[in-house]
Coordinates of C-alpha atoms in Angstrom, one line a residue:
M91 CA 237.5 -34.8 80.6
I92 CA 238.4 -31.2 81.0
A93 CA 235.2 -29.1 80.7
L94 CA 236.9 -26.7 78.2
R95 CA 237.9 -29.5 75.8
E96 CA 234.5 -31.2 76.2
A97 CA 232.7 -28.0 75.4
W98 CA 234.9 -27.5 72.3
L99 CA 234.2 -31.0 71.1
A100 CA 230.5 -30.5 71.8
G101 CA 230.4 -27.4 69.6
L102 CA 229.6 -25.0 72.4
F103 CA 232.2 -22.5 71.2
T104 CA 230.5 -21.9 67.9
R105 CA 229.4 -18.4 67.1
S106 CA 225.7 -19.2 67.8
N107 CA 226.6 -20.0 71.4
W108 CA 228.6 -16.9 72.1
L109 CA 225.8 -14.5 72.9
P110 CA 223.8 -16.5 75.5
N111 CA 227.1 -17.4 77.3
V112 CA 228.4 -13.9 77.3
I113 CA 225.1 -12.6 78.6
A114 CA 225.0 -15.3 81.3
G115 CA 228.6 -14.5 82.2
V116 CA 228.1 -10.8 82.6
I117 CA 225.0 -11.4 84.8
V118 CA 226.8 -13.8 87.0
G119 CA 229.8 -11.5 87.2
V120 CA 227.5 -8.7 88.5
V121 CA 225.9 -11.0 91.0
A122 CA 229.3 -12.2 92.2
L123 CA 230.6 -8.6 92.8
P124 CA 228.9 -7.9 96.1
L125 CA 229.2 -11.6 97.3
A126 CA 232.9 -11.7 96.6
M127 CA 233.5 -8.6 98.7
A128 CA 231.1 -9.6 101.5
F129 CA 232.6 -13.1 101.8
A130 CA 236.1 -11.6 101.9
I131 CA 235.2 -9.2 104.7
A132 CA 233.4 -11.9 106.7
S133 CA 236.5 -14.2 106.3
G134 CA 238.8 -11.5 107.7
A135 CA 240.3 -10.4 104.4
K136 CA 240.0 -7.2 102.4
P137 CA 237.2 -6.7 99.9
E138 CA 239.6 -6.6 96.9
Q139 CA 241.0 -10.0 97.9
G140 CA 237.5 -11.4 97.4
L141 CA 237.5 -10.0 93.9
Y142 CA 240.9 -11.4 93.1
T143 CA 239.7 -14.8 94.3
A144 CA 236.6 -14.7 92.2
I145 CA 238.5 -13.6 89.1
I146 CA 241.3 -16.2 89.2
A147 CA 239.2 -19.1 90.6
G148 CA 236.3 -18.4 88.3
F149 CA 238.6 -18.6 85.2
A150 CA 240.6 -21.6 86.4
V151 CA 237.6 -23.8 87.3
A152 CA 235.8 -22.9 84.0
A153 CA 239.0 -23.8 82.0
F154 CA 240.2 -26.9 84.0
G155 CA 237.2 -28.2 85.9
G156 CA 235.0 -31.2 85.2
S157 CA 231.7 -29.3 84.9
R158 CA 231.0 -27.0 81.9
L159 CA 228.6 -24.9 84.0
Q160 CA 230.4 -24.4 87.3
I161 CA 231.0 -20.9 88.6
A162 CA 233.7 -20.7 91.3
G163 CA 234.7 -18.1 93.8
P164 CA 234.4 -17.3 97.5
T165 CA 231.5 -18.9 99.2
G166 CA 229.5 -18.7 102.4
A167 CA 230.4 -22.2 103.5
F168 CA 234.0 -21.2 103.8
V169 CA 233.4 -18.1 105.9
V170 CA 233.5 -19.7 109.4
I171 CA 236.6 -21.7 108.7
L172 CA 238.5 -18.9 106.9
A173 CA 237.7 -16.4 109.6
D174 CA 239.0 -18.7 112.2
I175 CA 242.2 -19.4 110.2
T176 CA 242.7 -15.6 109.6
A177 CA 242.2 -14.9 113.4
R178 CA 244.8 -17.5 114.4
Y179 CA 247.4 -17.3 111.6
G180 CA 246.8 -14.0 109.8
I181 CA 246.0 -13.5 106.2
A182 CA 249.4 -14.9 105.2
G183 CA 248.5 -18.1 107.0
L184 CA 245.2 -18.2 105.2
E185 CA 247.0 -17.9 101.8
T186 CA 249.4 -20.7 102.7
A187 CA 246.6 -23.0 103.9
T188 CA 244.7 -22.3 100.6
L189 CA 247.7 -23.3 98.5
L190 CA 248.2 -26.5 100.5
A191 CA 244.5 -27.2 100.1
G192 CA 244.9 -26.8 96.4
I193 CA 247.6 -29.4 96.3
M194 CA 245.4 -31.8 98.3
L195 CA 242.5 -31.3 95.9
V196 CA 244.6 -32.0 92.9
L197 CA 245.9 -35.2 94.5
L198 CA 242.3 -36.2 95.4
G199 CA 241.3 -35.8 91.8
L200 CA 244.3 -37.7 90.5
A201 CA 243.6 -40.5 93.0
R202 CA 240.0 -40.6 91.6
M203 CA 238.4 -39.9 94.9
G204 CA 235.6 -37.7 93.4
A205 CA 232.9 -40.4 93.9
V206 CA 234.0 -41.1 97.5
I207 CA 233.6 -37.5 98.6
R208 CA 229.9 -37.6 97.7
F209 CA 229.2 -40.4 100.1
I210 CA 228.9 -38.0 103.1
P211 CA 225.3 -38.5 104.3
A212 CA 222.6 -35.8 103.8
P213 CA 222.0 -35.2 107.6
V214 CA 225.7 -34.3 108.0
I215 CA 225.7 -32.0 105.0
L216 CA 222.4 -30.3 106.0
G217 CA 223.6 -30.1 109.7
F218 CA 226.8 -28.3 108.9
T219 CA 225.4 -26.0 106.2
S220 CA 222.5 -24.9 108.5
G221 CA 225.0 -24.4 111.3
I222 CA 227.3 -22.3 109.0
G223 CA 224.2 -20.2 108.0
M224 CA 223.5 -19.5 111.7
V225 CA 227.1 -18.5 112.4
I226 CA 227.2 -16.2 109.4
W227 CA 223.9 -14.6 110.4
V228 CA 225.1 -13.8 113.9
G229 CA 228.5 -12.8 112.7
Q230 CA 227.0 -10.0 110.5
W231 CA 225.0 -8.3 113.4
P232 CA 227.8 -5.8 114.1
Y233 CA 227.7 -4.5 110.5
F234 CA 224.0 -4.7 110.2
F235 CA 223.2 -2.9 113.4
G236 CA 226.3 -0.8 113.7
L237 CA 227.6 -2.5 116.9
A238 CA 231.0 -3.0 118.2
N239 CA 232.5 -6.5 117.7
P240 CA 231.7 -8.5 120.8
P241 CA 234.3 -10.0 123.1
G242 CA 234.9 -13.8 123.3
T243 CA 235.6 -16.4 120.8
H244 CA 232.8 -18.9 121.2
F245 CA 229.4 -18.5 119.6
H246 CA 227.4 -18.2 122.8
E247 CA 229.8 -15.6 124.1
K248 CA 229.4 -13.5 121.0
V249 CA 225.6 -13.8 121.0
W250 CA 225.4 -12.8 124.6
G251 CA 227.6 -9.8 124.0
L252 CA 225.7 -8.7 120.9
L253 CA 222.3 -9.0 122.8
H254 CA 223.7 -6.6 125.4
E255 CA 224.8 -4.2 122.7
I256 CA 221.5 -4.2 120.7
P257 CA 219.9 -1.3 122.7
G258 CA 222.8 0.9 121.5
L259 CA 222.4 0.1 117.8
H260 CA 223.3 2.8 115.3
G261 CA 220.1 4.0 113.8
P262 CA 221.2 5.1 110.3
T263 CA 223.3 1.9 109.8
T264 CA 220.3 -0.2 110.8
L265 CA 218.0 1.7 108.6
L266 CA 220.2 1.3 105.5
A267 CA 220.8 -2.3 106.3
S268 CA 217.0 -3.0 106.6
L269 CA 216.4 -1.2 103.4
A270 CA 219.2 -3.2 101.7
L271 CA 217.7 -6.4 103.0
L272 CA 214.3 -5.4 101.5
L273 CA 215.8 -4.5 98.2
T274 CA 217.9 -7.8 98.1
L275 CA 214.7 -9.8 98.6
R276 CA 212.2 -7.8 96.6
G277 CA 214.2 -5.2 94.5
N278 CA 213.6 -7.1 91.2
R279 CA 209.9 -6.6 91.6
L280 CA 210.3 -2.8 91.0
P281 CA 209.2 -1.6 87.6
G282 CA 211.9 -2.0 85.0
L283 CA 214.2 -4.0 87.3
R284 CA 212.7 -7.4 86.9
R285 CA 215.9 -9.0 85.4
V286 CA 218.3 -7.1 87.7
P287 CA 219.6 -9.3 90.6
G288 CA 218.4 -8.1 94.0
P289 CA 221.8 -7.9 95.6
L290 CA 223.0 -5.6 92.8
I291 CA 219.9 -3.3 93.3
A292 CA 220.6 -3.1 97.0
L293 CA 224.3 -2.5 96.5
V294 CA 223.8 0.4 94.0
G295 CA 220.7 1.8 95.7
I296 CA 222.0 2.0 99.2
T297 CA 225.5 3.2 98.1
L298 CA 223.8 6.1 96.4
V299 CA 221.7 6.9 99.4
Q300 CA 224.7 7.0 101.7
Y301 CA 226.8 8.9 99.1
F302 CA 224.2 11.7 98.9
A303 CA 222.9 11.6 102.5
S304 CA 226.4 11.1 104.1
F305 CA 225.0 9.7 107.4
E306 CA 227.5 10.0 110.2
G307 CA 228.9 6.8 111.7
V308 CA 228.0 4.5 108.8
R309 CA 231.0 2.4 108.0
T310 CA 232.0 2.0 104.3
I311 CA 234.6 0.1 102.5
Q312 CA 236.6 3.3 102.3
S313 CA 236.5 4.1 106.0
A314 CA 237.1 0.5 107.1
F315 CA 239.6 -0.7 104.5
G316 CA 240.9 2.4 102.7
G317 CA 239.0 1.6 99.5
I318 CA 239.8 -0.9 96.7
P319 CA 243.0 -0.5 94.6
Q320 CA 242.3 0.2 90.9
Q321 CA 245.0 -2.2 89.7
L322 CA 246.0 -5.8 89.1
P323 CA 247.2 -7.6 92.2
E324 CA 250.9 -8.2 92.7
L325 CA 252.3 -11.7 92.7
V326 CA 253.2 -13.0 96.1
M327 CA 254.6 -16.4 97.2
P328 CA 253.0 -17.8 100.4
D329 CA 255.3 -19.0 103.2
L330 CA 256.0 -22.7 102.5
S331 CA 258.6 -23.3 105.1
F332 CA 258.4 -26.8 106.7
S333 CA 257.3 -25.4 110.1
R334 CA 254.6 -23.4 108.5
I335 CA 253.3 -26.4 106.5
L336 CA 253.1 -28.5 109.7
Q337 CA 251.3 -25.6 111.4
L338 CA 248.7 -25.3 108.7
I339 CA 248.3 -28.8 107.3
G340 CA 245.1 -29.4 109.5
P341 CA 243.3 -26.2 108.4
A342 CA 244.4 -26.9 104.8
F343 CA 242.8 -30.3 105.0
T344 CA 239.6 -28.8 106.3
I345 CA 239.5 -26.3 103.4
A346 CA 240.2 -29.1 100.9
M347 CA 237.4 -31.4 102.2
L348 CA 234.8 -28.7 102.4
G349 CA 235.8 -27.3 99.0
A350 CA 235.5 -30.8 97.5
I351 CA 232.1 -31.4 99.0
E352 CA 230.7 -28.0 98.0
S353 CA 232.1 -28.0 94.5
L354 CA 230.7 -31.5 93.7
L355 CA 227.3 -30.6 95.2
S356 CA 227.3 -27.5 93.0
A357 CA 228.2 -29.6 90.0
V358 CA 225.4 -32.1 90.8
V359 CA 222.9 -29.2 91.0
A360 CA 224.1 -27.9 87.6
D361 CA 223.7 -31.3 86.1
G362 CA 220.1 -31.6 87.5
M363 CA 219.2 -28.2 86.0
A364 CA 220.8 -28.5 82.6
G365 CA 220.8 -32.3 82.0
T366 CA 224.6 -32.5 81.8
R367 CA 227.1 -34.8 83.4
H368 CA 230.2 -33.7 85.2
D369 CA 233.6 -35.5 85.8
A370 CA 234.0 -35.5 89.5
N371 CA 237.7 -36.2 89.5
Q372 CA 238.5 -33.6 86.9
E373 CA 236.3 -31.1 88.9
L374 CA 238.5 -31.7 92.0
I375 CA 241.6 -31.1 89.8
G376 CA 240.1 -27.9 88.5
Q377 CA 239.3 -26.7 92.0
G378 CA 242.8 -27.6 93.1
I379 CA 244.4 -25.6 90.4
A380 CA 242.1 -22.6 91.3
N381 CA 243.2 -22.8 95.0
L382 CA 246.9 -23.1 93.9
L383 CA 246.6 -19.9 91.9
T384 CA 244.5 -17.6 94.1
P385 CA 247.1 -17.3 96.9
L386 CA 249.6 -16.1 94.4
V387 CA 247.6 -12.9 93.9
G388 CA 246.6 -12.4 97.5
G389 CA 243.4 -14.4 97.2
F390 CA 242.1 -17.1 99.4
A391 CA 240.1 -20.4 99.3
A392 CA 237.4 -20.8 96.6
T393 CA 235.1 -23.5 95.5
G394 CA 232.0 -24.0 93.2
A395 CA 229.2 -21.6 94.2
I396 CA 225.8 -23.2 94.0
A397 CA 223.8 -20.0 93.8
R398 CA 226.1 -18.4 91.1
T399 CA 226.2 -21.7 89.1
A400 CA 222.4 -21.9 89.2
T401 CA 222.2 -18.2 88.1
N402 CA 224.5 -19.1 85.2
V403 CA 222.2 -22.0 84.0
R404 CA 219.0 -19.9 84.5
N405 CA 220.4 -17.1 82.3
G406 CA 221.4 -19.3 79.4
G407 CA 224.9 -20.4 80.2
T408 CA 225.8 -23.6 78.4
G409 CA 229.6 -23.9 78.5
P410 CA 232.8 -22.7 80.2
L411 CA 232.7 -19.4 78.2
A412 CA 230.1 -18.1 80.7
G413 CA 232.5 -18.8 83.6
I414 CA 235.4 -17.1 81.7
V415 CA 233.2 -14.0 80.9
H416 CA 232.1 -13.9 84.6
S417 CA 235.8 -13.5 85.5
M418 CA 236.5 -10.9 82.8
T419 CA 233.4 -8.9 84.0
L420 CA 234.8 -8.7 87.6
L421 CA 238.2 -7.8 86.2
A422 CA 236.7 -4.9 84.2
I423 CA 234.8 -3.7 87.3
L424 CA 238.0 -3.8 89.3
L425 CA 240.0 -1.8 86.8
L426 CA 237.3 0.7 85.9
L427 CA 235.0 1.2 88.9
A428 CA 237.1 0.4 91.9
P429 CA 237.2 4.0 93.3
L430 CA 233.3 4.0 93.4
A431 CA 233.3 0.8 95.4
G432 CA 234.9 2.7 98.4
H433 CA 231.5 4.3 99.1
I434 CA 229.7 0.9 99.6
P435 CA 228.4 0.7 103.2
L436 CA 229.3 -2.4 105.0
A437 CA 225.6 -2.6 106.1
V438 CA 224.7 -3.5 102.5
L439 CA 227.1 -6.4 102.4
A440 CA 225.7 -7.5 105.8
A441 CA 222.2 -7.5 104.5
I442 CA 223.3 -9.6 101.5
L443 CA 225.0 -12.1 103.8
F444 CA 221.8 -12.3 105.9
V445 CA 220.0 -13.6 102.7
V446 CA 223.0 -15.9 102.0
A447 CA 222.8 -17.3 105.5
W448 CA 219.1 -17.9 105.2
N449 CA 219.5 -19.7 101.9
M450 CA 222.4 -21.8 103.3
S451 CA 220.4 -22.8 106.3
E452 CA 217.8 -24.5 104.1
A453 CA 215.3 -24.1 107.0
H454 CA 212.5 -25.9 105.1
R455 CA 214.6 -28.9 104.5
F456 CA 215.9 -28.8 108.1
V457 CA 212.4 -28.8 109.5
H458 CA 211.2 -31.5 107.1
M459 CA 214.1 -33.8 108.0
L460 CA 213.6 -33.0 111.7
F461 CA 210.0 -34.3 111.6
H462 CA 210.1 -37.0 108.9
A463 CA 213.5 -38.6 108.9
P464 CA 214.4 -41.7 111.0
R465 CA 215.3 -40.9 114.6
A466 CA 219.0 -41.8 114.1
D467 CA 219.3 -39.4 111.2
V468 CA 217.6 -36.7 113.2
A469 CA 220.1 -37.2 116.0
I470 CA 223.0 -37.0 113.5
L471 CA 221.5 -33.8 112.0
L472 CA 221.1 -32.1 115.4
I473 CA 224.5 -33.1 116.7
T474 CA 226.2 -31.9 113.5
F475 CA 224.3 -28.6 113.7
V476 CA 225.0 -28.0 117.3
L477 CA 228.7 -28.8 117.0
T478 CA 229.0 -26.6 113.9
V479 CA 227.5 -23.7 115.8
F480 CA 229.1 -24.1 119.3
T481 CA 232.5 -25.7 118.4
D482 CA 233.7 -25.7 114.8
L483 CA 233.0 -27.2 111.5
V484 CA 235.9 -29.6 111.6
V485 CA 234.7 -31.3 114.8
A486 CA 231.1 -31.2 113.5
V487 CA 231.8 -33.0 110.2
Q488 CA 234.2 -35.5 111.8
I489 CA 231.7 -36.5 114.5
G490 CA 228.8 -36.4 112.2
V491 CA 230.5 -38.7 109.6
I492 CA 231.6 -41.1 112.4
L493 CA 228.1 -41.3 113.8
A494 CA 226.7 -41.8 110.4
I495 CA 229.1 -44.7 109.7
L496 CA 228.4 -46.3 113.0
Q497 CA 224.6 -46.0 112.3
F498 CA 225.2 -47.5 108.9
L499 CA 227.2 -50.4 110.4
R500 CA 224.4 -51.0 112.9
R501 CA 221.8 -51.2 110.2
M502 CA 224.0 -53.4 108.0
A503 CA 224.6 -55.8 110.9
S504 CA 220.9 -56.0 111.6
T505 CA 220.3 -57.3 108.1
V506 CA 222.7 -60.2 108.6
S507 CA 221.0 -63.4 109.8
V508 CA 221.9 -67.0 110.5
T509 CA 219.0 -69.3 110.1
S510 CA 218.7 -73.0 110.8
Q511 CA 217.1 -74.8 107.9
G512 CA 215.1 -77.8 108.7
E513 CA 213.3 -80.2 106.5
P514 CA 210.2 -78.0 106.1
D515 CA 212.5 -75.1 104.9
L516 CA 214.4 -77.4 102.5
K517 CA 211.4 -79.4 101.3
H518 CA 211.5 -78.1 97.7
E519 CA 215.2 -78.4 97.4
L520 CA 215.3 -81.9 98.9
A521 CA 212.5 -83.0 96.5
I522 CA 214.7 -81.9 93.5
M523 CA 217.5 -83.9 94.9
G524 CA 215.3 -87.0 95.3
R525 CA 215.4 -86.8 99.1
S526 CA 212.5 -86.8 101.6
S527 CA 214.5 -85.8 104.6
L528 CA 217.9 -84.7 105.9
P529 CA 220.3 -87.4 107.1
N530 CA 220.2 -88.1 110.8
G531 CA 222.5 -85.8 112.8
T532 CA 222.9 -83.2 110.1
L533 CA 222.2 -79.5 110.6
V534 CA 222.0 -77.0 107.8
Y535 CA 222.6 -73.3 108.5
S536 CA 222.3 -70.4 106.0
I537 CA 224.2 -67.1 106.5
D538 CA 222.3 -64.3 104.8
G539 CA 224.1 -61.0 104.4
P540 CA 227.6 -59.7 104.5
F541 CA 229.8 -61.6 107.0
F542 CA 231.8 -58.6 108.3
F543 CA 233.1 -57.4 111.6
A544 CA 229.9 -55.7 112.8
A545 CA 227.9 -58.9 112.3
A546 CA 230.6 -61.4 113.3
E547 CA 229.5 -61.8 116.9
Q548 CA 225.9 -62.6 116.2
C549 CA 226.9 -65.1 113.5
E550 CA 229.2 -66.8 115.9
R551 CA 226.5 -67.1 118.6
A552 CA 224.0 -68.6 116.1
L553 CA 226.4 -71.1 114.6
I554 CA 228.0 -72.3 117.9
A555 CA 224.8 -72.5 120.0
T556 CA 223.2 -75.7 118.5
H557 CA 220.5 -77.1 120.6
T558 CA 221.0 -80.7 119.3
E559 CA 224.2 -82.6 119.3
A560 CA 224.9 -83.0 115.6
R561 CA 227.4 -85.1 113.7
T562 CA 227.6 -82.8 110.7
Q563 CA 227.0 -79.1 110.3
I564 CA 226.6 -77.6 106.8
I565 CA 227.1 -73.9 106.4
R566 CA 225.6 -72.4 103.3
L567 CA 227.3 -69.2 102.0
H568 CA 225.2 -68.5 98.9
H569 CA 223.7 -65.4 100.3
V570 CA 227.0 -63.9 101.6
P571 CA 228.1 -61.1 99.2
F572 CA 231.4 -60.5 100.9
M573 CA 233.5 -61.3 103.9
D574 CA 236.1 -59.2 105.7
M575 CA 239.1 -60.3 107.8
T576 CA 237.0 -60.3 111.0
G577 CA 234.4 -62.5 109.4
L578 CA 237.1 -64.9 108.2
Q579 CA 238.7 -65.1 111.6
T580 CA 235.2 -65.6 113.2
L581 CA 234.4 -68.4 110.7
E582 CA 237.8 -70.0 111.5
K583 CA 237.0 -69.9 115.2
I584 CA 233.6 -71.5 114.6
I585 CA 235.0 -74.3 112.6
L586 CA 237.7 -75.1 115.2
Q587 CA 235.2 -75.1 118.0
L588 CA 232.8 -77.4 116.1
Q589 CA 235.6 -79.7 115.2
Q590 CA 236.7 -79.9 118.8
R591 CA 233.2 -81.1 119.6
H592 CA 233.7 -83.8 116.9
I593 CA 231.2 -82.2 114.5
R594 CA 232.1 -82.3 110.8
V595 CA 231.9 -78.9 109.1
I596 CA 231.0 -78.6 105.4
A597 CA 230.8 -75.2 103.7
C598 CA 229.1 -74.8 100.4
E599 CA 227.8 -72.4 97.7
A600 CA 230.2 -69.5 98.2
N601 CA 230.5 -67.0 95.4
P602 CA 233.9 -66.7 93.6
N603 CA 234.9 -63.6 95.6
V604 CA 234.1 -65.2 99.0
L605 CA 235.6 -68.6 97.9
G606 CA 238.9 -66.9 97.0
K607 CA 239.1 -65.2 100.4
L608 CA 238.4 -68.6 102.1
E609 CA 241.3 -70.1 100.2
R610 CA 243.7 -67.3 100.9
A611 CA 242.8 -67.3 104.6
G612 CA 243.5 -71.0 104.9
L613 CA 239.9 -72.0 105.7
L614 CA 239.5 -74.5 102.9
A615 CA 242.6 -76.2 104.2
L616 CA 241.2 -76.2 107.7
L617 CA 238.0 -77.8 106.4
G618 CA 240.0 -80.5 104.6
T619 CA 240.2 -81.4 101.0
E620 CA 236.6 -82.6 101.0
G621 CA 235.3 -79.9 103.3
Y622 CA 233.9 -77.6 100.7
R623 CA 231.3 -78.2 98.0
T624 CA 229.8 -75.9 95.4
T625 CA 226.2 -77.0 96.0
L626 CA 224.0 -78.1 98.9
Q627 CA 223.4 -81.4 97.0
A628 CA 227.1 -82.1 96.8
A629 CA 227.5 -81.3 100.5
L630 CA 224.8 -83.7 101.4
E631 CA 226.3 -86.4 99.2
L632 CA 229.6 -85.8 100.9
N633 CA 227.9 -86.2 104.3
D634 CA 226.4 -89.5 103.1
Q635 CA 229.8 -90.7 102.1
Y636 CA 231.2 -89.8 105.6
A637 CA 228.3 -91.7 107.2
T638 CA 228.9 -94.7 105.0
N639 CA 232.6 -94.8 105.7
Q640 CA 232.0 -94.4 109.4
A641 CA 229.4 -97.3 109.4
T642 CA 231.8 -99.5 107.4
G643 CA 234.5 -98.7 109.9
D644 CA 232.3 -99.6 112.8
Q645 CA 231.3 -102.9 111.3
S646 CA 234.9 -103.8 110.6
A647 CA 235.8 -103.0 114.2

């Protein structure tokens, strides 16, 4: 259900709920102000484009998303991807890729893929978020220390270049950035500022210091970007030519996948804090609508922001009204205070992003997983992290997910077993049937676990390699939850090989799902009209009948 309608039906738009949601929305809007500009600059866009993105996306997700508490806008997770797209295709290419990603997100929501997106394993998610945090941190060194942008495109080249530049750091810039970092982390401990967000204290405080001190060489939004226009953005239509779409379909898919992952993670965090439940598919649709609209006003990719959503919940937000007020707050700041924003030093935004990068890295979780997770998960974590840092996020996530899938299949295959059940194993069941032993020349095998492609080979080896020459082999399927096509083909091969050795094959006890697949694959026909029984007792009785018929035939001969 759309969050706006759900909130209306739940009575969250009654007058008694206005004040807490308005207060929460204003606080989140103030928190979002420096972040929106910082993420825009780090992504290769202008600071006002970050504000446009936060205003439009914040409103759209609050109105059309699946979480009543979600706050959307530019986020740190996107910075690495968006900066690369901007460097390759320009800001116009970024806008086109964002619009295409919006279409993909809407389609994912309509296809009800919300639950599937959440199946990405924790080591992969933690590996790429920690890697992104590392890349953002290093990427802000030039602004934090007043250094020139290093040559090279790869992470190690940039780090090496920046390390060589560190001795020539700009003193006033570094001083302001260090003070901004301290205020971001500890500013709300100052008397009278307990409820003021640290990033806002740093933004206002350091801007005032630079305004009155006028340190030479300190770059500001005005000197770097010409200030922020005090007006509403103009409508623009991104280039949607066929050649442009083909060029940007890959980057757009990356934006869509990461946006889906982060927005749903943010919604889960909000649910855990407030005891609500979100609609994952509607959330994808809401995020898609947001990314369809932001490029039309010069914005770029947006998604649910975990930190801002958590701030919303902590400050009393209970419904979409808080998200809408957050957008209106940013709009008011843009229209009323834009000229003052030109004095903001870029060093302040770099310091704020230092904190964002640290929070994204989740160092405590990374270290805990490193020392306590299974070795395979640790390997996936480290591989994803290293690939995120040294190659790019797309490669890292793809390889991380593939490795996780392969590891899962290996673990699943190891749970599948084929056991030979002799008289001691079947003593209780035989007693219930009134039998004391199995018929001569009869072997009973039980398959336990899913009979699928990863386990097919070991099942084949176990069922074919009988150590005694049997006349009948009964295959019990009661512990097989499902079979795939490879499993069906393997079972067919086993039956044919046993029949060629003149061994009767009787299958029994399959669940309705597996039985239907056996019938559709033609295996029941291969076994013969009497080759399948619903119970082990019926299978043994059929075997007795075969033995009696054979003995009668031998006597007649």
